[in-house]
Short mmCIF file of C-alpha atoms in Angstrom, two decimals:
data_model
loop_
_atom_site.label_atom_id
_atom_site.label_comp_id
_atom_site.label_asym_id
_atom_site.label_seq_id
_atom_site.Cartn_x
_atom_site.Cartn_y
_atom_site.Cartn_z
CA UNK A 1 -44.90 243.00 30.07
CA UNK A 2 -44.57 242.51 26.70
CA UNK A 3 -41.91 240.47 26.76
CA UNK A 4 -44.14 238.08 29.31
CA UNK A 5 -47.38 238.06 26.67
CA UNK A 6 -44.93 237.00 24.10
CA UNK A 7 -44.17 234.45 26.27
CA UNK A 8 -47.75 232.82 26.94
CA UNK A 9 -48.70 232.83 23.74
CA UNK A 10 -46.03 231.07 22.28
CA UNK A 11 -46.20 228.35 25.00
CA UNK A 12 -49.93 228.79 24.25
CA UNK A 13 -51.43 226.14 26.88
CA UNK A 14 -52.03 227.83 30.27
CA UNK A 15 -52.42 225.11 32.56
CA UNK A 16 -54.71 224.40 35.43
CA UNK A 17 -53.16 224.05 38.55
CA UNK A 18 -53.37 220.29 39.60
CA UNK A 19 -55.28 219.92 42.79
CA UNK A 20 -52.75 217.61 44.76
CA UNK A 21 -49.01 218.74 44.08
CA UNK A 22 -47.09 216.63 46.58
CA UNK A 23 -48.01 216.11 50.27
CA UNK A 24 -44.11 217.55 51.14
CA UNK A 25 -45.59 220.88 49.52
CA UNK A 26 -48.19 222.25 51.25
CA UNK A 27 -48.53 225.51 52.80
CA UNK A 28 -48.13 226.13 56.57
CA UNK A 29 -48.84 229.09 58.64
CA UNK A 30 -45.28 229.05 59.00
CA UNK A 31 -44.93 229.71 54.84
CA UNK A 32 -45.69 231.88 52.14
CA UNK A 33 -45.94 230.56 48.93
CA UNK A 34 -45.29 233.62 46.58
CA UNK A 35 -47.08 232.57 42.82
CA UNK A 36 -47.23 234.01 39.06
CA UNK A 37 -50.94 233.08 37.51
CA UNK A 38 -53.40 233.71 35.34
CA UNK A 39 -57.17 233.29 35.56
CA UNK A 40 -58.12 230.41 33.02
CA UNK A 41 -60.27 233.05 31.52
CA UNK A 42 -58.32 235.87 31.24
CA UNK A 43 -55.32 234.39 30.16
CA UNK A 44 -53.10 237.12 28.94
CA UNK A 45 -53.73 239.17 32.60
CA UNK A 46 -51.00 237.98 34.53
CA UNK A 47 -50.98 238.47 38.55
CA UNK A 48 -49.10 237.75 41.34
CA UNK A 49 -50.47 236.03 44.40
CA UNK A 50 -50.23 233.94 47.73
CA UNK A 51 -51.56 229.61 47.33
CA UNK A 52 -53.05 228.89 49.92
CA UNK A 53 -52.01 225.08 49.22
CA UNK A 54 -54.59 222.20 49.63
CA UNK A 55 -56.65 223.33 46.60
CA UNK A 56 -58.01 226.38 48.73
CA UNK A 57 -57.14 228.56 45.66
CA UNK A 58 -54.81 231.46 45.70
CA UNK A 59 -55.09 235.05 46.69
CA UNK A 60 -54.46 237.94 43.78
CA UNK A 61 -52.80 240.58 45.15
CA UNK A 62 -53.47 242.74 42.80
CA UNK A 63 -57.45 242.15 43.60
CA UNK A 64 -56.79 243.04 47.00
CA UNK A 65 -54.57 245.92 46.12
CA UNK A 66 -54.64 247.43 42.83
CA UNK A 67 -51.03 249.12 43.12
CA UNK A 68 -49.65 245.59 43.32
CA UNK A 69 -47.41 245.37 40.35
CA UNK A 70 -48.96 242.29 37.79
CA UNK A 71 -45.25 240.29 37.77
CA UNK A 72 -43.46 238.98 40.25
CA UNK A 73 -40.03 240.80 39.50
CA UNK A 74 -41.70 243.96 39.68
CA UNK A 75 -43.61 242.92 42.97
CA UNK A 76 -39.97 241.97 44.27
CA UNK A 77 -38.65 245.37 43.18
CA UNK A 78 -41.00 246.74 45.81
CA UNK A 79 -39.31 244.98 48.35
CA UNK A 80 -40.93 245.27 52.29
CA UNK A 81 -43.80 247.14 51.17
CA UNK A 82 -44.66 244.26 48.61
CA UNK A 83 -44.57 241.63 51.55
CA UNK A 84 -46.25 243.42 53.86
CA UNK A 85 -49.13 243.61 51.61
CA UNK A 86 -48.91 240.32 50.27
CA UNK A 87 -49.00 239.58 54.48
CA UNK A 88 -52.58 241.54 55.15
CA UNK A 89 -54.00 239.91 51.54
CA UNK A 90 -53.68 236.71 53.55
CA UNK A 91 -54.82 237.66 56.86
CA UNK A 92 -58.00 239.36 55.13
CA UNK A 93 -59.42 236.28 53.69
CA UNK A 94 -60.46 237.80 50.83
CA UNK A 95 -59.58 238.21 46.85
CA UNK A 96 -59.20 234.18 46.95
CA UNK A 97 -59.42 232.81 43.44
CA UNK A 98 -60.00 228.68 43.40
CA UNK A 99 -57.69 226.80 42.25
CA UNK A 100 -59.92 225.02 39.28
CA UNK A 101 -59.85 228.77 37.42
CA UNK A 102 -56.02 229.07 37.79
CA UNK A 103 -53.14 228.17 35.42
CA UNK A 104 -49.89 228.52 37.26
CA UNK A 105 -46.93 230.46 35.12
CA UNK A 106 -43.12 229.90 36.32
CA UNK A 107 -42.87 232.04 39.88
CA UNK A 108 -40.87 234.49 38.04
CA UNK A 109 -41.07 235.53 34.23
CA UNK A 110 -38.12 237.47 32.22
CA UNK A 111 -35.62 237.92 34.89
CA UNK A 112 -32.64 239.92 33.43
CA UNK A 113 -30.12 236.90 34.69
CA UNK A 114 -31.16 232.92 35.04
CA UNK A 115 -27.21 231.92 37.20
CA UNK A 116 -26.68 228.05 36.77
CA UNK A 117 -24.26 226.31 39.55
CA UNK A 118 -21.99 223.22 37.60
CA UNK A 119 -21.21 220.15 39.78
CA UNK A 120 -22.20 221.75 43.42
CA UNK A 121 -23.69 218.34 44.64
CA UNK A 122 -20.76 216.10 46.19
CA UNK A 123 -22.42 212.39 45.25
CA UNK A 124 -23.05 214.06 42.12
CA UNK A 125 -19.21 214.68 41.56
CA UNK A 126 -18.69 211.17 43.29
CA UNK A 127 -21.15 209.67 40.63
CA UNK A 128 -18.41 210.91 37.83
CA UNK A 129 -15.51 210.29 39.04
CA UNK A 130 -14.90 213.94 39.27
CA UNK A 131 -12.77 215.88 41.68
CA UNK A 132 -14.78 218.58 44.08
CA UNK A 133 -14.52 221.94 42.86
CA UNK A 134 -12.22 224.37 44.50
CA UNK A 135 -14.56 227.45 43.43
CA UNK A 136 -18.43 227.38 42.07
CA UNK A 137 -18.60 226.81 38.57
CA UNK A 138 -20.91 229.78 36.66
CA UNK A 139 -22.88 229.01 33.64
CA UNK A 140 -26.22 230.44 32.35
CA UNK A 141 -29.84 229.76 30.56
CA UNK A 142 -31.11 232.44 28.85
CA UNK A 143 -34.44 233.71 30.53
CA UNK A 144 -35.99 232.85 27.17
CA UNK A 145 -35.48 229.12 28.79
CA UNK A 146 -37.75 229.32 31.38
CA UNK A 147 -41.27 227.72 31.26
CA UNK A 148 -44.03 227.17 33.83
CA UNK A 149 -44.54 224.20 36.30
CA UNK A 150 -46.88 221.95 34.47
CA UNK A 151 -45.77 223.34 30.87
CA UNK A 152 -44.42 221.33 27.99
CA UNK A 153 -40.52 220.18 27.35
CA UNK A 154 -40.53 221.11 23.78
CA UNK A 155 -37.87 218.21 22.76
CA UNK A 156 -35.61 220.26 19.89
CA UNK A 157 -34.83 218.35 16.62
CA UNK A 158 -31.30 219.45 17.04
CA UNK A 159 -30.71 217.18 19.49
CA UNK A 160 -30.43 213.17 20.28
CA UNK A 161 -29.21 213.40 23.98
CA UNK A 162 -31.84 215.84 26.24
CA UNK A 163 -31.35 214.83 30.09
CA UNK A 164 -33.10 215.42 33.20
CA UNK A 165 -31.61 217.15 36.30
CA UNK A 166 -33.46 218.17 39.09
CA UNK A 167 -32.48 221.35 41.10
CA UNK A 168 -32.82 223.84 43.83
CA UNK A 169 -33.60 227.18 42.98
CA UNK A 170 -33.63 230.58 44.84
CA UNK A 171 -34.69 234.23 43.44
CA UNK A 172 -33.12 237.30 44.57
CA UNK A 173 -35.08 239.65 45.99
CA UNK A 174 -33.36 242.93 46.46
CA UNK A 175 -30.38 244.75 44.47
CA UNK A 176 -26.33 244.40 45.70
CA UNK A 177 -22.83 243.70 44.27
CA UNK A 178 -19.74 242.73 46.43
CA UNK A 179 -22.39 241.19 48.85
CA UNK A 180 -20.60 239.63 52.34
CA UNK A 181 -21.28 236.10 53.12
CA UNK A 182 -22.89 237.01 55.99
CA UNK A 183 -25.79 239.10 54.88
CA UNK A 184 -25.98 236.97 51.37
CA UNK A 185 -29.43 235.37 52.69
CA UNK A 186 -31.23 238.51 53.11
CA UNK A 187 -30.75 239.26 49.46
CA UNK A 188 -32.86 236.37 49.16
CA UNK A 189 -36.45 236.18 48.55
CA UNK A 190 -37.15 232.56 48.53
CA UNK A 191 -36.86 229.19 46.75
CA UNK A 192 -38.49 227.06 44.21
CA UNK A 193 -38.07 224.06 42.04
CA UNK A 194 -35.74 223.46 38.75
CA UNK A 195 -35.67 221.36 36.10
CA UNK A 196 -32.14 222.19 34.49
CA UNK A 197 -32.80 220.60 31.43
CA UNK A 198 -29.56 220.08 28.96
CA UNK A 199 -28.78 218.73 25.81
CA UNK A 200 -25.64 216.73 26.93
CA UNK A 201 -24.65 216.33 22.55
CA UNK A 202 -24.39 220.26 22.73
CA UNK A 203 -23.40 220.71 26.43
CA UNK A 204 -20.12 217.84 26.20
CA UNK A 205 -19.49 218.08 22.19
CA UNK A 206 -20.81 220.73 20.45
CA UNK A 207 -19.91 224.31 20.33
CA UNK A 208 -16.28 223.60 21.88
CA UNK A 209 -18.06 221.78 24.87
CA UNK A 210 -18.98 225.33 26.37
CA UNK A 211 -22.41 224.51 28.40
CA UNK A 212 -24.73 227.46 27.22
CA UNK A 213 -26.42 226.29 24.33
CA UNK A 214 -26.95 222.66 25.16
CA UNK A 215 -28.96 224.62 28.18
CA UNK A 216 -31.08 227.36 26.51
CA UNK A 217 -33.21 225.47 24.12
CA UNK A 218 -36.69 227.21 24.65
CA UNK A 219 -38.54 225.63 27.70
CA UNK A 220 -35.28 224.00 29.06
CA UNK A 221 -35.87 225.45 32.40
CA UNK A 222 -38.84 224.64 34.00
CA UNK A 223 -39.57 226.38 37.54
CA UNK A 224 -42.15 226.28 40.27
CA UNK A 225 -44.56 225.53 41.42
CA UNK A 226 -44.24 228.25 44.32
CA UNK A 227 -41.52 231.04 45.78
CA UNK A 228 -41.23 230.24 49.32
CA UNK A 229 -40.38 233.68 50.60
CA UNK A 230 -37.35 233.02 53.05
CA UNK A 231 -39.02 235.63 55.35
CA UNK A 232 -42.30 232.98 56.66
CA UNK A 233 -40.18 229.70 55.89
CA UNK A 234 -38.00 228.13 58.58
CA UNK A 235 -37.23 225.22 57.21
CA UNK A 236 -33.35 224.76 56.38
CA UNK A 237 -33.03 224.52 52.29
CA UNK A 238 -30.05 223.02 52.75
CA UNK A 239 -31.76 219.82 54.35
CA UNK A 240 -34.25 218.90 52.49
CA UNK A 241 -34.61 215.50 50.17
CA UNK A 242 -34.39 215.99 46.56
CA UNK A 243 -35.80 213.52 43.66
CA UNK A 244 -36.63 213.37 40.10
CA UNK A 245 -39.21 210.95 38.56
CA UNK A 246 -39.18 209.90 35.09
CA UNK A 247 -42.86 207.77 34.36
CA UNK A 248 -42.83 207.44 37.63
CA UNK A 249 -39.75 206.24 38.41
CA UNK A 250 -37.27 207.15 40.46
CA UNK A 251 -34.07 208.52 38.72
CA UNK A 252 -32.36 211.27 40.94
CA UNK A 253 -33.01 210.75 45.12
CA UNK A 254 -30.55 212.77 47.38
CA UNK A 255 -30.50 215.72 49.86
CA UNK A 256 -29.18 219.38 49.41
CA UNK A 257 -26.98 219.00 52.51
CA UNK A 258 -24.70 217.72 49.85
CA UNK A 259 -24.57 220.73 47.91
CA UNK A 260 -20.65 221.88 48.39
CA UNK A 261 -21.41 225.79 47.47
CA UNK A 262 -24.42 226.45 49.33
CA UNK A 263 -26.89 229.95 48.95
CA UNK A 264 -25.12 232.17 51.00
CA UNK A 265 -21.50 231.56 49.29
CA UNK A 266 -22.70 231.46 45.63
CA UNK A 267 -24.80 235.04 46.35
CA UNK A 268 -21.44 236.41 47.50
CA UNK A 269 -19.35 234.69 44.69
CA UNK A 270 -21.31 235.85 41.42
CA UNK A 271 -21.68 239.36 43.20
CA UNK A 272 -18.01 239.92 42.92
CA UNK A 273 -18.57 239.81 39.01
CA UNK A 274 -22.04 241.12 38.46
CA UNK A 275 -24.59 242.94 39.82
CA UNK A 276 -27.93 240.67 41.39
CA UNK A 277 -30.96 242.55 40.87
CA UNK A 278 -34.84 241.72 41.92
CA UNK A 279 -35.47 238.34 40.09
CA UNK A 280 -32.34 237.09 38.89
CA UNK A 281 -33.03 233.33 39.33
CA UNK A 282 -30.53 230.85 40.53
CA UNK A 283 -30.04 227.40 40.00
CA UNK A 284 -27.87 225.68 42.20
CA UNK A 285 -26.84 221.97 40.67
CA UNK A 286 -28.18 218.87 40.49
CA UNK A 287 -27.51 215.25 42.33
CA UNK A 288 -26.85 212.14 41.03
CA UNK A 289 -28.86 209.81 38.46
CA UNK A 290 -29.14 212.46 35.27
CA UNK A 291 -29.41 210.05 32.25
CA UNK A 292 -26.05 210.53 30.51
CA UNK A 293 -23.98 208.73 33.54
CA UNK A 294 -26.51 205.83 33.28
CA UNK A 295 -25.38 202.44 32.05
CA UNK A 296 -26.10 202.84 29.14
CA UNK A 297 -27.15 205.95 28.87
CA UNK A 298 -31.51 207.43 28.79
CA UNK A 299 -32.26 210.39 27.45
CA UNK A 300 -35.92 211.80 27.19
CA UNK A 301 -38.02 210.98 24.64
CA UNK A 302 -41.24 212.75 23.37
CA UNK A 303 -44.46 211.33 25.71
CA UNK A 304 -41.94 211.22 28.97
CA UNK A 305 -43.34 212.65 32.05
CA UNK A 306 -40.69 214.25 34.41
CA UNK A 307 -41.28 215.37 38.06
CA UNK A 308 -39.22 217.43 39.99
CA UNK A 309 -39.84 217.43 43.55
CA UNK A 310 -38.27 219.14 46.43
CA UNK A 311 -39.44 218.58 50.67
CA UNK A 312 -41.45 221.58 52.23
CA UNK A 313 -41.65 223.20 48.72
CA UNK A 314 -43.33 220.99 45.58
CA UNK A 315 -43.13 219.57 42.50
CA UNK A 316 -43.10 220.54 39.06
CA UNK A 317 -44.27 218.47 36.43
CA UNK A 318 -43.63 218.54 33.24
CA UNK A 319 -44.68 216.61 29.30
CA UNK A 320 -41.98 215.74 27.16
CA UNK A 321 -43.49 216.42 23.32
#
């Protein structure tokens, strides 16, 4: 918890949860959308909760129940009795907090791994010329990265060449190693929105062209604005459009039935190697249109508004300064 304090302070701004984001993102009685939050005026209490999508506000679990852990890796760690809770908090109707006195955080906060998938989108490997990968390709953020939905890119003076790349992202939600293909989905507890935000000068020159530090500037990893636990949601994640706006504009449009490692295989890859606890946060690649491929090449600049956006889940959205 400390750890997570440190956090909002240094970020300082917690932001109001906009009242419309994205029609492709609403809730459904056929979803749960899992959140982190804070009341606007009790800023350093952090909570977990259901939105109720539409601007009908959110519920606090911990209102509802008061031995509902405050963060959502700890609520995961709780595993069926968490959701079955988090289940009769929304049936009751009650505990509902409006949406004007939240400030959304990043669904999950301090996980002990953030896994990063390398060139797992096939137009994405067309778009460089690039053969597909025989095996996923592993790198990491540090959680320190991570940053809420409507939060601030904090552009770093040590570099010239920050880029944009929009991603799926799933959390796991219970512990396993060695974990079979077959059962990898039920280790996971839903998906969200990424912005995998790199420094391509670090990432492709600096450092001996590893990838980790041109990815871990603070606030490099932007998530949200929702978990949709993979127990309520039906919807395939591997069909579902993908984009990235910069100012509006369109600069990344594709679909993640053109990732080439999908969910189930990259739970069961990095298992082999490392244990996945409750939380560990996944992203899984990006498509096409990052800056850095662009003739010539964009790279953010302080001002820039970037949106994420992902069908059936939501978009994250996110000042450049």
């Amino acid at each position: 918890m400390r750890l997570l304090v440190h956090s909002l302070l240094l970020w300082g701004r917690i932001r109001r949860q906009p009242t419309n984001t994205g029609r492709r993102g609403l809730a459904s009685r056929d979803t749960m959308r899992l959140v982190q939050f804070c009341q606007l005026n009790k800023e350093r209490e952090v909570r977990v909760g259901v939105d109720l999508g539409q601007g009908q506000g959110i519920v606090d679990l911990k209102s509802f129940d008061s031995s509902v852990p405050s963060t959502m890796r700890e609520f995961l760690e709780t595993g069926h009795r968490g959701m079955e809770c988090a289940q009769r908090a929304l049936s009751s109707g009650l505990c509902v907090v409006p949406s004007s006195e939240v400030g959304l955080l990043s669904p999950v906060t301090g996980p002990e791994k953030v896994v990063c998938v390398g060139m797992n989108y096939r137009d994405h490997c067309l778009e460089q010329n690039a053969p597909i990968p025989k095996e996923p390709i592993i790198f990491s953020k540090f959680p320190s990265a991570i940053t809420g939905p409507f939060d601030d890119i904090l552009l770093p003076d040590e570099s010239k060449e920050v880029d944009w790349e929009v991603e799926l992202a799933f959390v796991i939600g219970r512990r396993g190693k060695h974990i079979k293909v077959s059962e990898a989905l039920s280790y996971v507890a839903g998906f969200t929105v990424a912005n995998d935000v790199s420094a391509r000068d670090w990432q492709m020159h600096r450092n001996g062209k590893q990838w980790l530090l041109g990815k871990t500037f603070d606030s490099f990893c932007p998530l949200g604005p929702a978990l949709l636990n993979t127990f309520f949601w039906s919807p395939d994640p591997h069909n579902l459009g993908i984009r990235c706006r910069v100012n509006g504009n369109v600069v990344q449009e594709s679909n993640t039935n053109q990732m080439i490692f999908r969910t189930e295989k990259l739970v069961a890859w990095v298992s082999q190697f490392a244990t996945l606890c409750p939380g560990d946060v996944f992203l899984t690649g990006t498509p096409p249109g990052v800056g850095v491929f662009k003739n010539p090449p964009i790279f953010l600049k302080k001002g820039d508004v970037v949106e994420c956006e992902i069908d059936d889940i939501g978009v994250i959205r996110n000042t450049v300064i």
